[in-house]
mmCIF file of C-alpha atoms and ligand atoms in Angstrom:
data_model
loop_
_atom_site.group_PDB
_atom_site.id
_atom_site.type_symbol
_atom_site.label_atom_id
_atom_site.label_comp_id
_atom_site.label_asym_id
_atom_site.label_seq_id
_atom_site.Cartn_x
_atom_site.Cartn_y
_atom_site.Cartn_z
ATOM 1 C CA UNK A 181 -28.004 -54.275 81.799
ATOM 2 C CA UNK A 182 -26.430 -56.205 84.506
ATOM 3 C CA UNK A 183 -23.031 -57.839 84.866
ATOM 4 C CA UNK A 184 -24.489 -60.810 82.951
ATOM 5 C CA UNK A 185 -23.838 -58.786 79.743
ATOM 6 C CA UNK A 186 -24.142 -60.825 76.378
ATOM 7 C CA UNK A 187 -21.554 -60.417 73.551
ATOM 8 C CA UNK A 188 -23.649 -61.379 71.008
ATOM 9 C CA UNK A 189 -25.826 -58.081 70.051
ATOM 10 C CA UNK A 190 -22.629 -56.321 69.725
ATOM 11 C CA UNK A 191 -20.904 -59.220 67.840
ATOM 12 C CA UNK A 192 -23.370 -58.606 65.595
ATOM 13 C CA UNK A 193 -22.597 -55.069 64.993
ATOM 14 C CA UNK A 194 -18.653 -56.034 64.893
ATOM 15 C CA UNK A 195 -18.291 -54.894 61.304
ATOM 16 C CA UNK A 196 -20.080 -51.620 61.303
ATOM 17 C CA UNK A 197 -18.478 -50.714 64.772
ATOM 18 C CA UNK A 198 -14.564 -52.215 63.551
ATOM 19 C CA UNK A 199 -15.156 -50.431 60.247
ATOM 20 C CA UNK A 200 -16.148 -46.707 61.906
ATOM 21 C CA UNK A 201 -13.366 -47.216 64.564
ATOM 22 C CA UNK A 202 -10.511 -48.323 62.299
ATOM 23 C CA UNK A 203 -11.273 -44.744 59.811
ATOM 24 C CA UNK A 204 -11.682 -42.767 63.132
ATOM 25 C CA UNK A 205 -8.040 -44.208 63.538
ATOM 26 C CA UNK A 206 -6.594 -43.904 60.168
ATOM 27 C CA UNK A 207 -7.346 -40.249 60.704
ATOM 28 C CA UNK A 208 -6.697 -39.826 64.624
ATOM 29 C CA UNK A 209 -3.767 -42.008 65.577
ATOM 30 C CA UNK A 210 -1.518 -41.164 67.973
ATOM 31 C CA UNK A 211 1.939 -41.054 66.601
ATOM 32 C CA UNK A 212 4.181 -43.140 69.262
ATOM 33 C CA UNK A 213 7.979 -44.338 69.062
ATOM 34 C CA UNK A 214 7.361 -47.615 68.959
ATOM 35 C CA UNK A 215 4.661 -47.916 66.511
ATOM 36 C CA UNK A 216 5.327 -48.780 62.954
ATOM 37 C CA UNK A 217 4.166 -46.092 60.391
ATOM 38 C CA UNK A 218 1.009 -46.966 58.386
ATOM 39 C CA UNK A 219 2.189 -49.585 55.832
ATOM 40 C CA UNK A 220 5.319 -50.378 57.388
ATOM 41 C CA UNK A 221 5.878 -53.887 59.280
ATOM 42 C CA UNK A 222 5.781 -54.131 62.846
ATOM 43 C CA UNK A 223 8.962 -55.119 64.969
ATOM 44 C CA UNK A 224 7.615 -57.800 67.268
ATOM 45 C CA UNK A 225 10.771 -56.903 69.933
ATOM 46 C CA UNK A 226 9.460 -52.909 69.474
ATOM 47 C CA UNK A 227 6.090 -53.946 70.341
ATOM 48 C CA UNK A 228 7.048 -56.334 73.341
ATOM 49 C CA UNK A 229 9.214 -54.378 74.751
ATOM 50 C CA UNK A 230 6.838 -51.024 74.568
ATOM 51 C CA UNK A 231 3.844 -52.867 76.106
ATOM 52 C CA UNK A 232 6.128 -54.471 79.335
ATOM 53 C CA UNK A 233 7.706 -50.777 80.099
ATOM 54 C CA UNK A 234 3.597 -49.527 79.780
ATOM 55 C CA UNK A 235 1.744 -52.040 82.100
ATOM 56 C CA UNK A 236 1.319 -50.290 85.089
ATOM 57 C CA UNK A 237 2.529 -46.260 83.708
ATOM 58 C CA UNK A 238 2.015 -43.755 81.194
ATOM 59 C CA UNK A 239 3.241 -43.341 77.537
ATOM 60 C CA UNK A 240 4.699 -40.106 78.744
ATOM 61 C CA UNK A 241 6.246 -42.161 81.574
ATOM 62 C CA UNK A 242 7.642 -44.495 79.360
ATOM 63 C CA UNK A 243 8.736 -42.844 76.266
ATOM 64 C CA UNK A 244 12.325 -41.921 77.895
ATOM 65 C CA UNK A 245 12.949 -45.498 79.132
ATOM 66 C CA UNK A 246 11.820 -47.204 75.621
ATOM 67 C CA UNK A 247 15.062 -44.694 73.966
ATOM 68 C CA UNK A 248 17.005 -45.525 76.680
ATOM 69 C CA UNK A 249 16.698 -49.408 75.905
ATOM 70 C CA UNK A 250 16.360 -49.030 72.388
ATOM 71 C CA UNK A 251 19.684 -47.385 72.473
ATOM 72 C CA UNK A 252 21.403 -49.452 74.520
ATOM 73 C CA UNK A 253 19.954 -52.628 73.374
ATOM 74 C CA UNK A 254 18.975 -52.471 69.650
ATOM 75 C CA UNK A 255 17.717 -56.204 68.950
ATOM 76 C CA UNK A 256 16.531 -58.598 71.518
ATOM 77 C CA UNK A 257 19.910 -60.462 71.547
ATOM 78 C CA UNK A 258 21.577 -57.368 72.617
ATOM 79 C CA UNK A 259 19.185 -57.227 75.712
ATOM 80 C CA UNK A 260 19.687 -61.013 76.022
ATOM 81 C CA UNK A 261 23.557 -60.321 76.349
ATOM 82 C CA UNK A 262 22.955 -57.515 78.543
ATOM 83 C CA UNK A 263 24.196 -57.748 83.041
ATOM 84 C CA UNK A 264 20.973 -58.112 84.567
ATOM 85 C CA UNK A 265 21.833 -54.969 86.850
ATOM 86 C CA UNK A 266 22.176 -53.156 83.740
ATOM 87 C CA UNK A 267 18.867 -53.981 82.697
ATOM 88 C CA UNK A 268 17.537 -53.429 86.380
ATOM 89 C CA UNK A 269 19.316 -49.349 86.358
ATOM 90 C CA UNK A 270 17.794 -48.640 82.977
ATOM 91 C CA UNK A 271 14.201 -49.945 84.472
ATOM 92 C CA UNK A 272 14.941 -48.167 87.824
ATOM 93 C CA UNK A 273 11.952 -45.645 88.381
ATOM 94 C CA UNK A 274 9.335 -47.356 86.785
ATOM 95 C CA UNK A 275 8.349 -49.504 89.557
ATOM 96 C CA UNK A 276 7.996 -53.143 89.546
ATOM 97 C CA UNK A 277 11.110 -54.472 89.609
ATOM 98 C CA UNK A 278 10.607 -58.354 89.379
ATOM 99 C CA UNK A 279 9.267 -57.044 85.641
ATOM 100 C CA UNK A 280 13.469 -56.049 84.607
ATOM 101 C CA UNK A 281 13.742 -59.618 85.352
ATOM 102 C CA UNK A 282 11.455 -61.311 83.799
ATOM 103 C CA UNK A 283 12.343 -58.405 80.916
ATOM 104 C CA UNK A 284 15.322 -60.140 80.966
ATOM 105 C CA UNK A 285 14.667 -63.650 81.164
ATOM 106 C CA UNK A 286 12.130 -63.144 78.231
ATOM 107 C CA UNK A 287 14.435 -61.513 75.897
ATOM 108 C CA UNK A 288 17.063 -64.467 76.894
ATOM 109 C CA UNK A 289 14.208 -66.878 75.884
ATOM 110 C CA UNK A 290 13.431 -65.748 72.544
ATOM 111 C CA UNK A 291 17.098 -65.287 71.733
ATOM 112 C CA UNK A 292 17.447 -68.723 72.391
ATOM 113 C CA UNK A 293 15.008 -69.767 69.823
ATOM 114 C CA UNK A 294 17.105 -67.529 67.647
ATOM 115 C CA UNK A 295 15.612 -63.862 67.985
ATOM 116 C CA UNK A 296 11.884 -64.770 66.799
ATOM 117 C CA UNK A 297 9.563 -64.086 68.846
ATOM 118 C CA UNK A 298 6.470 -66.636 68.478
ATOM 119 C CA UNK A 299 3.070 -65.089 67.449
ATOM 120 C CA UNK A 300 0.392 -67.127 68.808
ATOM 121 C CA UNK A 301 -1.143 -66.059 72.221
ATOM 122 C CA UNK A 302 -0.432 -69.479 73.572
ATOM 123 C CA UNK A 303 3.395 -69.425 73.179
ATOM 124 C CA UNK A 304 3.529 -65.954 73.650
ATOM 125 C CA UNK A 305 2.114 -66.269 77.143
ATOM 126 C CA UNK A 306 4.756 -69.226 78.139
ATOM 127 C CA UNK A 307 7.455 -66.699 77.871
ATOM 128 C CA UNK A 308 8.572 -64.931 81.161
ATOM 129 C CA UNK A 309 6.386 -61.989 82.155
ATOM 130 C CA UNK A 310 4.158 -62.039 79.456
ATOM 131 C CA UNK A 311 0.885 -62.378 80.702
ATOM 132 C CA UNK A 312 -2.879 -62.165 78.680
ATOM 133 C CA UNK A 313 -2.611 -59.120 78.233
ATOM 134 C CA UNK A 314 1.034 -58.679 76.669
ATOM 135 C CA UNK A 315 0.169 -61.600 74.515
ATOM 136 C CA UNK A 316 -2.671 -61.122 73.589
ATOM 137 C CA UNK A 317 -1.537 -57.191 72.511
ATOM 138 C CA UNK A 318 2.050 -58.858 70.688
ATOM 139 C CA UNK A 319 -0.200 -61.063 69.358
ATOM 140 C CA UNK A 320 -2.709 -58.396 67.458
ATOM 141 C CA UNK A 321 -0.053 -55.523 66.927
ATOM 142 C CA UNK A 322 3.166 -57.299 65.962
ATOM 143 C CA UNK A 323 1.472 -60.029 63.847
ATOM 144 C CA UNK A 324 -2.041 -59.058 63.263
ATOM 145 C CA UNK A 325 -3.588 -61.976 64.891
ATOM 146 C CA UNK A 326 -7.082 -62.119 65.873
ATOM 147 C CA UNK A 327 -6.620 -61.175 69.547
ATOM 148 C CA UNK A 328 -8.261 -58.477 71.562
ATOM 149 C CA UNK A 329 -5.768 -56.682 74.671
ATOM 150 C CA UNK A 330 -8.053 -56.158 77.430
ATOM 151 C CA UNK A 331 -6.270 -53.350 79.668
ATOM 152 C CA UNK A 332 -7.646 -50.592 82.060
ATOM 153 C CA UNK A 333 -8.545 -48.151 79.014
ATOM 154 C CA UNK A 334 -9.790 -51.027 77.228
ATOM 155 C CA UNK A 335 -11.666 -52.316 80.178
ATOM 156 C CA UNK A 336 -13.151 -49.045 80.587
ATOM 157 C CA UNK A 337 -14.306 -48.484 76.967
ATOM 158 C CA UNK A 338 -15.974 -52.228 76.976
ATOM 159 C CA UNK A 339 -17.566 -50.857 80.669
ATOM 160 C CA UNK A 340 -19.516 -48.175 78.868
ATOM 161 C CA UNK A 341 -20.098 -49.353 75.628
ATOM 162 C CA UNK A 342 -22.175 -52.384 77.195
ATOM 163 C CA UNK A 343 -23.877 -50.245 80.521
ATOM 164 C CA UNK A 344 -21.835 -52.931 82.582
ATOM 165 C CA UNK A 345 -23.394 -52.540 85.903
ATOM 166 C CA UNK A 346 -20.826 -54.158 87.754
ATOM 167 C CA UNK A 347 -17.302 -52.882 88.565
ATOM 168 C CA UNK A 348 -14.859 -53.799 86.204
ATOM 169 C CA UNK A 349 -12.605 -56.142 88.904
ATOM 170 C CA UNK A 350 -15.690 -58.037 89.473
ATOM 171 C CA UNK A 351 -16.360 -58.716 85.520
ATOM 172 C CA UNK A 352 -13.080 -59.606 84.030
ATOM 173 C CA UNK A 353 -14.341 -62.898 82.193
ATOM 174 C CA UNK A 354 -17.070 -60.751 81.080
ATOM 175 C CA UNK A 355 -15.246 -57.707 79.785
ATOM 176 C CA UNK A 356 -12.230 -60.280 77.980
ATOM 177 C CA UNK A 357 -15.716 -61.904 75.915
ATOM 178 C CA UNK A 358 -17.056 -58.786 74.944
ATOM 179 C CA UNK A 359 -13.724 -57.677 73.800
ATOM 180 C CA UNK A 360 -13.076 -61.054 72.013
ATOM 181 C CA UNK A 361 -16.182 -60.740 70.495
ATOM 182 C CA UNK A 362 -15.024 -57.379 69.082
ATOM 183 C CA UNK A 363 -11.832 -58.393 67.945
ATOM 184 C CA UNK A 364 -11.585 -58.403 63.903
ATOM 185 C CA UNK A 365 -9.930 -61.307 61.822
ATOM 186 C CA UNK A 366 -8.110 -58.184 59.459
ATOM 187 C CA UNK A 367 -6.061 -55.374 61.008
ATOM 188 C CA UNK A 368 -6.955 -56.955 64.980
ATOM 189 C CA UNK A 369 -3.421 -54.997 65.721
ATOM 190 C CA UNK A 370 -5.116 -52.041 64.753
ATOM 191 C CA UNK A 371 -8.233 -52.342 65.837
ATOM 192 C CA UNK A 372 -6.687 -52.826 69.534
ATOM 193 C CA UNK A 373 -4.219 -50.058 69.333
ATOM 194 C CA UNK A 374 -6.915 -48.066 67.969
ATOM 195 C CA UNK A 375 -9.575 -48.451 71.019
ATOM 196 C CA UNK A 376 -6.100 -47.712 73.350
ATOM 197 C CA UNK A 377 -6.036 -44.476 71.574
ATOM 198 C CA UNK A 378 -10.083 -44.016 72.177
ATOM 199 C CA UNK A 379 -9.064 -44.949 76.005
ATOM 200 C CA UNK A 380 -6.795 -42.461 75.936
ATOM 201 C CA UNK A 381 -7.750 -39.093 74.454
ATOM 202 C CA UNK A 382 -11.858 -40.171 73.891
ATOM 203 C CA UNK A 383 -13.309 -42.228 76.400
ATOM 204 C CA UNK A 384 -10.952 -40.698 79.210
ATOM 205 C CA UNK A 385 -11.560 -41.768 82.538
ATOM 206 C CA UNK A 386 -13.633 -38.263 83.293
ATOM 207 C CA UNK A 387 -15.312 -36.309 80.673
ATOM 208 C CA UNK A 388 -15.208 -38.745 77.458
ATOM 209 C CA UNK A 389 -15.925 -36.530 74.740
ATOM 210 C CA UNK A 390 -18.621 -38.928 73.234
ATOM 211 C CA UNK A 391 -19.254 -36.408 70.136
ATOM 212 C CA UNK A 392 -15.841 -37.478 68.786
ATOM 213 C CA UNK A 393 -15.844 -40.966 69.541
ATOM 214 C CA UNK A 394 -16.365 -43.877 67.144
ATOM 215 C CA UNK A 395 -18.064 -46.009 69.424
ATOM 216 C CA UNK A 396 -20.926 -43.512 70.180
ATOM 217 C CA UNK A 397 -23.815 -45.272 68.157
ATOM 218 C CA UNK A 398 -22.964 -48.164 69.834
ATOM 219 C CA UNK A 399 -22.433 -47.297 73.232
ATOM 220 C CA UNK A 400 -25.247 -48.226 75.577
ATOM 221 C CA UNK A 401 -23.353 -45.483 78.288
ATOM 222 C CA UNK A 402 -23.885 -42.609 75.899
ATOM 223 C CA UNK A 403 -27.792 -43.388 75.730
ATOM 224 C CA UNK A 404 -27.888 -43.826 79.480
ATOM 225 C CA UNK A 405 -27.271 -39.977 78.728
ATOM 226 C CA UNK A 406 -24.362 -40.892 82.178
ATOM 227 C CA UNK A 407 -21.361 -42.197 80.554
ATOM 228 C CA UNK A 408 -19.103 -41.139 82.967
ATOM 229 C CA UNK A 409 -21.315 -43.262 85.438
ATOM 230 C CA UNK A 410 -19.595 -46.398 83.925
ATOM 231 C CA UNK A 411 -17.292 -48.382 84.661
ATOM 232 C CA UNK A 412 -19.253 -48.834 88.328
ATOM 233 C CA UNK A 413 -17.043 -48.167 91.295
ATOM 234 C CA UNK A 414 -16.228 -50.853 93.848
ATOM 235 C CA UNK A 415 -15.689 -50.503 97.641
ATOM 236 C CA UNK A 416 -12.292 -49.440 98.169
ATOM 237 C CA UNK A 417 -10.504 -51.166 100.850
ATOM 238 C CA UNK A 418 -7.524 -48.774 102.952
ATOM 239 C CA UNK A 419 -4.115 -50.002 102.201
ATOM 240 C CA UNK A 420 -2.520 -51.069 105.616
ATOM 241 C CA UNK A 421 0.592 -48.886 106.790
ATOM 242 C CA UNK A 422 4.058 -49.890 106.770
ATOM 243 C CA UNK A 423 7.037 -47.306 108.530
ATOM 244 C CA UNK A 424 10.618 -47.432 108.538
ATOM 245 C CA UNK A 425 13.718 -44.979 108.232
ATOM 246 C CA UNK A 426 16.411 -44.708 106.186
ATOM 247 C CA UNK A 427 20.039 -43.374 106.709
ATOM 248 C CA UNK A 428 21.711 -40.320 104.444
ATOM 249 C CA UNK A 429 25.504 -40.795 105.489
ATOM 250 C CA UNK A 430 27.006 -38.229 103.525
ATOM 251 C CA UNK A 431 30.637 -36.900 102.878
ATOM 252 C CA UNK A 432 31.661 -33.171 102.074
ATOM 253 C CA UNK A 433 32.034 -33.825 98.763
ATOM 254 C CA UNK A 434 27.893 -34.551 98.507
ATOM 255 C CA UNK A 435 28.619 -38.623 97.910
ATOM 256 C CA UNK A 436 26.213 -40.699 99.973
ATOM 257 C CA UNK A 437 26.279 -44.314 101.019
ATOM 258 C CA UNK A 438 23.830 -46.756 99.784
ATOM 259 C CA UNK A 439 23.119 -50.534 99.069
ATOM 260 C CA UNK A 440 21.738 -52.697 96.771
ATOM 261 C CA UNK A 441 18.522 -54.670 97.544
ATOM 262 C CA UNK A 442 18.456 -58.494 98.049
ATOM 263 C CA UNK A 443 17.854 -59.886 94.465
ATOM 264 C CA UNK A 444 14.242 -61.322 95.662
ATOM 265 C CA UNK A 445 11.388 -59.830 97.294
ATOM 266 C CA UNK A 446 9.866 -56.154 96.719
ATOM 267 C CA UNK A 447 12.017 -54.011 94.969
ATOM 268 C CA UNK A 448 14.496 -56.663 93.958
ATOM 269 C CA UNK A 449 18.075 -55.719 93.674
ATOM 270 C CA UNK A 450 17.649 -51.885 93.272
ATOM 271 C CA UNK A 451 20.096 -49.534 95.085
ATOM 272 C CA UNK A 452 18.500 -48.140 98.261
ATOM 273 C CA UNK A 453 19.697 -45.830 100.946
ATOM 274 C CA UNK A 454 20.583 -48.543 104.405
ATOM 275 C CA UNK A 455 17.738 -48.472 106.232
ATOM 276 C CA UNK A 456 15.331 -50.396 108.900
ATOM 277 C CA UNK A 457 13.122 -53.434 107.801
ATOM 278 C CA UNK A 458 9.546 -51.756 106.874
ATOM 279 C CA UNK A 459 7.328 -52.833 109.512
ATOM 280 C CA UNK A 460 3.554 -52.846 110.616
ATOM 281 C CA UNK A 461 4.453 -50.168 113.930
ATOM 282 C CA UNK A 462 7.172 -47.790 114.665
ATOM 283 C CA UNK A 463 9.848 -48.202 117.362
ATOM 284 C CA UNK A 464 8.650 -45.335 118.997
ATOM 285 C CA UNK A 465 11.223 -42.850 118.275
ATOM 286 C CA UNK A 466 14.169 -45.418 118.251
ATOM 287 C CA UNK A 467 14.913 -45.185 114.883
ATOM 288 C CA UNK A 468 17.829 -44.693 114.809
ATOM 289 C CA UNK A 469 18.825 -47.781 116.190
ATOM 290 C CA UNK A 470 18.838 -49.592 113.144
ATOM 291 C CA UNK A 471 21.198 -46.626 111.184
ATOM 292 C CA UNK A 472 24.223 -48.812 109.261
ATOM 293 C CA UNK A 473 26.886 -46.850 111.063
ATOM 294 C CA UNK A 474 27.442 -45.064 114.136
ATOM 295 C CA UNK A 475 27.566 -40.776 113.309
ATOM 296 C CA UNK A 476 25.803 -37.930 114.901
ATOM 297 C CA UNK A 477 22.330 -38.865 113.059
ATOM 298 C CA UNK A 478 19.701 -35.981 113.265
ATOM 299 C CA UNK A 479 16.177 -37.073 111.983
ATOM 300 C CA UNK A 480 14.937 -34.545 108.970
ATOM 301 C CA UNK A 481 11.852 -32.839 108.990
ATOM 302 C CA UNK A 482 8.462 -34.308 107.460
ATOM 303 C CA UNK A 483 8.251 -38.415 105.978
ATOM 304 C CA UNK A 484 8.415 -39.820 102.520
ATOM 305 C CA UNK A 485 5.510 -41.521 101.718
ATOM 306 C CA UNK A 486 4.847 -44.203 98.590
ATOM 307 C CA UNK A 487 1.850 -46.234 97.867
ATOM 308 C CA UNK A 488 2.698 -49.862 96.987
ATOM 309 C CA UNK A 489 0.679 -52.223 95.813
ATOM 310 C CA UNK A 490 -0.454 -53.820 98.814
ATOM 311 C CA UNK A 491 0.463 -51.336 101.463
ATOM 312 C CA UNK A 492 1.013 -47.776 101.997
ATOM 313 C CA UNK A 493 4.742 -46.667 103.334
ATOM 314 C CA UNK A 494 6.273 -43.630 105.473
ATOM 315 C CA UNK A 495 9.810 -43.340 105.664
ATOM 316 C CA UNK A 496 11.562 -41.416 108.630
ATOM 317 C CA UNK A 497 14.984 -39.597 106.816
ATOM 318 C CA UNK A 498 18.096 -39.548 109.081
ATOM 319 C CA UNK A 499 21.195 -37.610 108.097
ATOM 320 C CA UNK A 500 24.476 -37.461 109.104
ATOM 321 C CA UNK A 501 27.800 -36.533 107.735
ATOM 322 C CA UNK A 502 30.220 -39.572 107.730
ATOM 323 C CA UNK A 503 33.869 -39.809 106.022
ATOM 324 C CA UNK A 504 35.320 -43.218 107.594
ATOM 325 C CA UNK A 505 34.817 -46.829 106.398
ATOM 326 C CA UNK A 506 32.581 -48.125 104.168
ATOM 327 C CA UNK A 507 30.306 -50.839 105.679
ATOM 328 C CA UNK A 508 30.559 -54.056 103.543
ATOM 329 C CA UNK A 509 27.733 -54.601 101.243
ATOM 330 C CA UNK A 510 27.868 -50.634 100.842
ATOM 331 C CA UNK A 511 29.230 -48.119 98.215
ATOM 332 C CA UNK A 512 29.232 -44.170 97.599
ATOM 333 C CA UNK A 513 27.251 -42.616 95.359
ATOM 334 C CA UNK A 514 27.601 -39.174 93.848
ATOM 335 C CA UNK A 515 24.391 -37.071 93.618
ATOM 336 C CA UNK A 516 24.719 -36.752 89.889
ATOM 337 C CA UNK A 517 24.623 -40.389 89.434
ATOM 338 C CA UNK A 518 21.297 -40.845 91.073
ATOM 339 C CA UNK A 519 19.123 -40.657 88.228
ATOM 340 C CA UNK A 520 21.785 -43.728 86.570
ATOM 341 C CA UNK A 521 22.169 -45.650 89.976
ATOM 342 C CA UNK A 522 19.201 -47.979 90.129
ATOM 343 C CA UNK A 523 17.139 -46.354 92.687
ATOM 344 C CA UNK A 524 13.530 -46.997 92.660
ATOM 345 C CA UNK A 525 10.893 -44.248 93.100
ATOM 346 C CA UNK A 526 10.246 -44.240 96.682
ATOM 347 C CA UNK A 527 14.130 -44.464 97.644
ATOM 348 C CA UNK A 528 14.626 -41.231 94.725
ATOM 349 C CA UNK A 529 12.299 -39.304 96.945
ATOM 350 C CA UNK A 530 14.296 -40.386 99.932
ATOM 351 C CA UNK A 531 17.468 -38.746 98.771
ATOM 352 C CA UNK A 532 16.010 -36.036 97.061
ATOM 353 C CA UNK A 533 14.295 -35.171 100.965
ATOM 354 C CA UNK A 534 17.983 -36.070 102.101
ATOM 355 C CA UNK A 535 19.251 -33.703 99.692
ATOM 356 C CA UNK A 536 16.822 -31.169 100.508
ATOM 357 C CA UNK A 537 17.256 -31.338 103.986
ATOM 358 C CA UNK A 538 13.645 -32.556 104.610
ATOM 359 C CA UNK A 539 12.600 -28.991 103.368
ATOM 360 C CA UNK A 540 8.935 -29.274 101.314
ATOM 361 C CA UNK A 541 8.251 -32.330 103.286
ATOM 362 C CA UNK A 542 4.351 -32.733 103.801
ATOM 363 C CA UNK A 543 4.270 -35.948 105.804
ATOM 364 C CA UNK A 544 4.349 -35.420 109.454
ATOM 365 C CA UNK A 545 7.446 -37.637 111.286
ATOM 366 C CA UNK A 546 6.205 -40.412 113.722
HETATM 367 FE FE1 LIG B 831 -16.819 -43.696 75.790
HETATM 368 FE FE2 LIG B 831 -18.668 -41.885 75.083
HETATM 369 FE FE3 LIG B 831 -17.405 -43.367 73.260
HETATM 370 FE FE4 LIG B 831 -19.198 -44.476 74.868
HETATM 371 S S1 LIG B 831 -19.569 -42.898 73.336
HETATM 372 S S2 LIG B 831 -17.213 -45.341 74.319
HETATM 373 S S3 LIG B 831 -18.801 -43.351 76.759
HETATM 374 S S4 LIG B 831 -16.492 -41.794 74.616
#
């Protein structure tokens, strides 16, 4: 098969196939906090608020951060009410920041229209952040609409089941048909949480165990007698390097100074340690130019390093101990209240290297 892959002969087979995958399911499912129990009735503001902490992570990423809201914010209205920086700390770690906004501005939105969320794809995707995907999955799962989720694992499983022989960036429209075509007019919320279980545990990235899986007299991979061959791999394209340093001005009782981000742009109003802007080429050595106060800074051993979307970063770590004024725009911060600050991943590493002393550092310093 080509990329010019036809939904119809599997369209064909949608009953047989949605009936062997959905008793595969009734017998395998995972068992995840926010899923209802079998029988029980969805919570559309569960379901949303699950699938926006998982784009991008893992369930065992997540499951700590869905409590922690959950607690905190019971009912969409609660979030809705919530200080946006309160909703940005609780995210902090997961990565993506401008998605605690539109977290936000989404739960505001369907508090407005008094705590419902709507169920069609269509008005579910005019809500802030929710894109196909999260509507399309809030859609199915929440209200058992006829919609089929396309993400990676899903993407994946469509990859093999149809020999795609394209990679999967390159075949989007495709893969979203070929799902659609799948997608069952009874129990579509199960269907699509039960082939992101297959993604998960079955057809796993590397060694699917295809004598388990559902899908296996269907799948055009499994005859190809390659699965793992699928999805097809596309060129990948180096990231472009970005350096900068940051400054660990700390007093003798182990409290640090830091900031918070600008509330636009990468990594939007998270705390960070002060630091230099992250550029394309170091300063050659002259760091420490651009440190937020004047001390006796010593650079630390080794570099953090933290793959972005877009680029790849190193960050040079200077230290210094510092006891006088506080710079405007910047506050202490106690090493046990890191982890409830609103730092973001790469600027946890940074002060855990502070911390450390730059000890276990693998990067080498520019
Ligand atoms: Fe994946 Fe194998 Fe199942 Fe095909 S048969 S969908 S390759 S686990």
């Amino acid at each position: 098969m080509t990329e010019h892959v036809s939904a119809k002969p599997l369209e064909e087979k949608r009953d047989a196939i949605v009936a062997r995958t959905l008793r595969w399911w009734d017998g395998a499912r995972r068992s995840l906090p926010w899923r209802a129990e079998p029988g029980a009735t969805p919570d559309p503001y569960r379901v949303w608020l699950s699938e926006i902490l998982l784009q991008q992570t893992t369930v065992q990423a997540v499951t700590p951060y869905y409590r922690t809201f959950l607690e905190r914010w019971p009912a969409v209205e609660d979030l809705a009410a919530a200080p946006i920086e309160a909703v940005i700390s609780a995210f902090a770690g997961l990565g993506y920041y401008s998605r605690a906004r539109n977290l936000h501005a989404c739960a505001k939105a369907v508090a407005e229209r008094g705590g419902r969320f709507p169920s069609d794809e269509a008005a579910l995707r005019a809500l802030p952040g929710v894109g196909a995907y999260t509507a399309a999955a809030v859609a199915a799962i929440a209200f058992d609409r006829q919609a089929a989720p396309v993400d990676g694992n899903i993407a994946r499983i469509v990859a093999r089941l149809t020999a795609l022989d394209a990679p999967i960036a390159e075949s989007r429209k495709t893969i979203a048909a070929v799902a659609a075509a799948l997608a069952p007019a009874r129990r579509a919320g199960d269907f699509a949480q039960a082939l992101m279980d297959i993604g998960a545990t079955v057809c796993r990235p590397r060694a699917p165990d295809c004598r388990a899986c559902p899908l296996r007299p269907d799948c055009a991979a499994f005859r190809s007698g390659a699965p793992e061959a699928y999805p097809r791999k596309g060129a990948v394209k180096p990231k472009p390097r970005r350096m900068g340093a940051v400054f660990f001005a700390h007093r003798a009782d182990g409290a640090f100074l830091a900031r918070r981000r600008p509330p636009k742009g990468l990594l939007a109003s998270t705390v960070e340690l002060p630091g230099t802007a992250w550029t394309g080429e170091g300063p050659g050595g002259a760091w420490a130019e651009g440190a937020p106060v004047e001390a006796r800074w010593r650079r630390l051993p080794g570099v953090v390093e933290q793959v972005f979307t877009h680029f790849a970063l190193s960050l040079n770590v200077y230290a210094a101990p510092y006891d006088r004024a506080v710079p405007e725009r910047h506050f202490w911060v106690a090493p046990h209240e890191v982890g409830e600050a609103g730092f973001s991943n790469v600027m946890r590493k940074a002060v855990r290297h502070a911390i450390d002393g730059g000890r276990g550092a693998s990067g080498q310093p520019s």
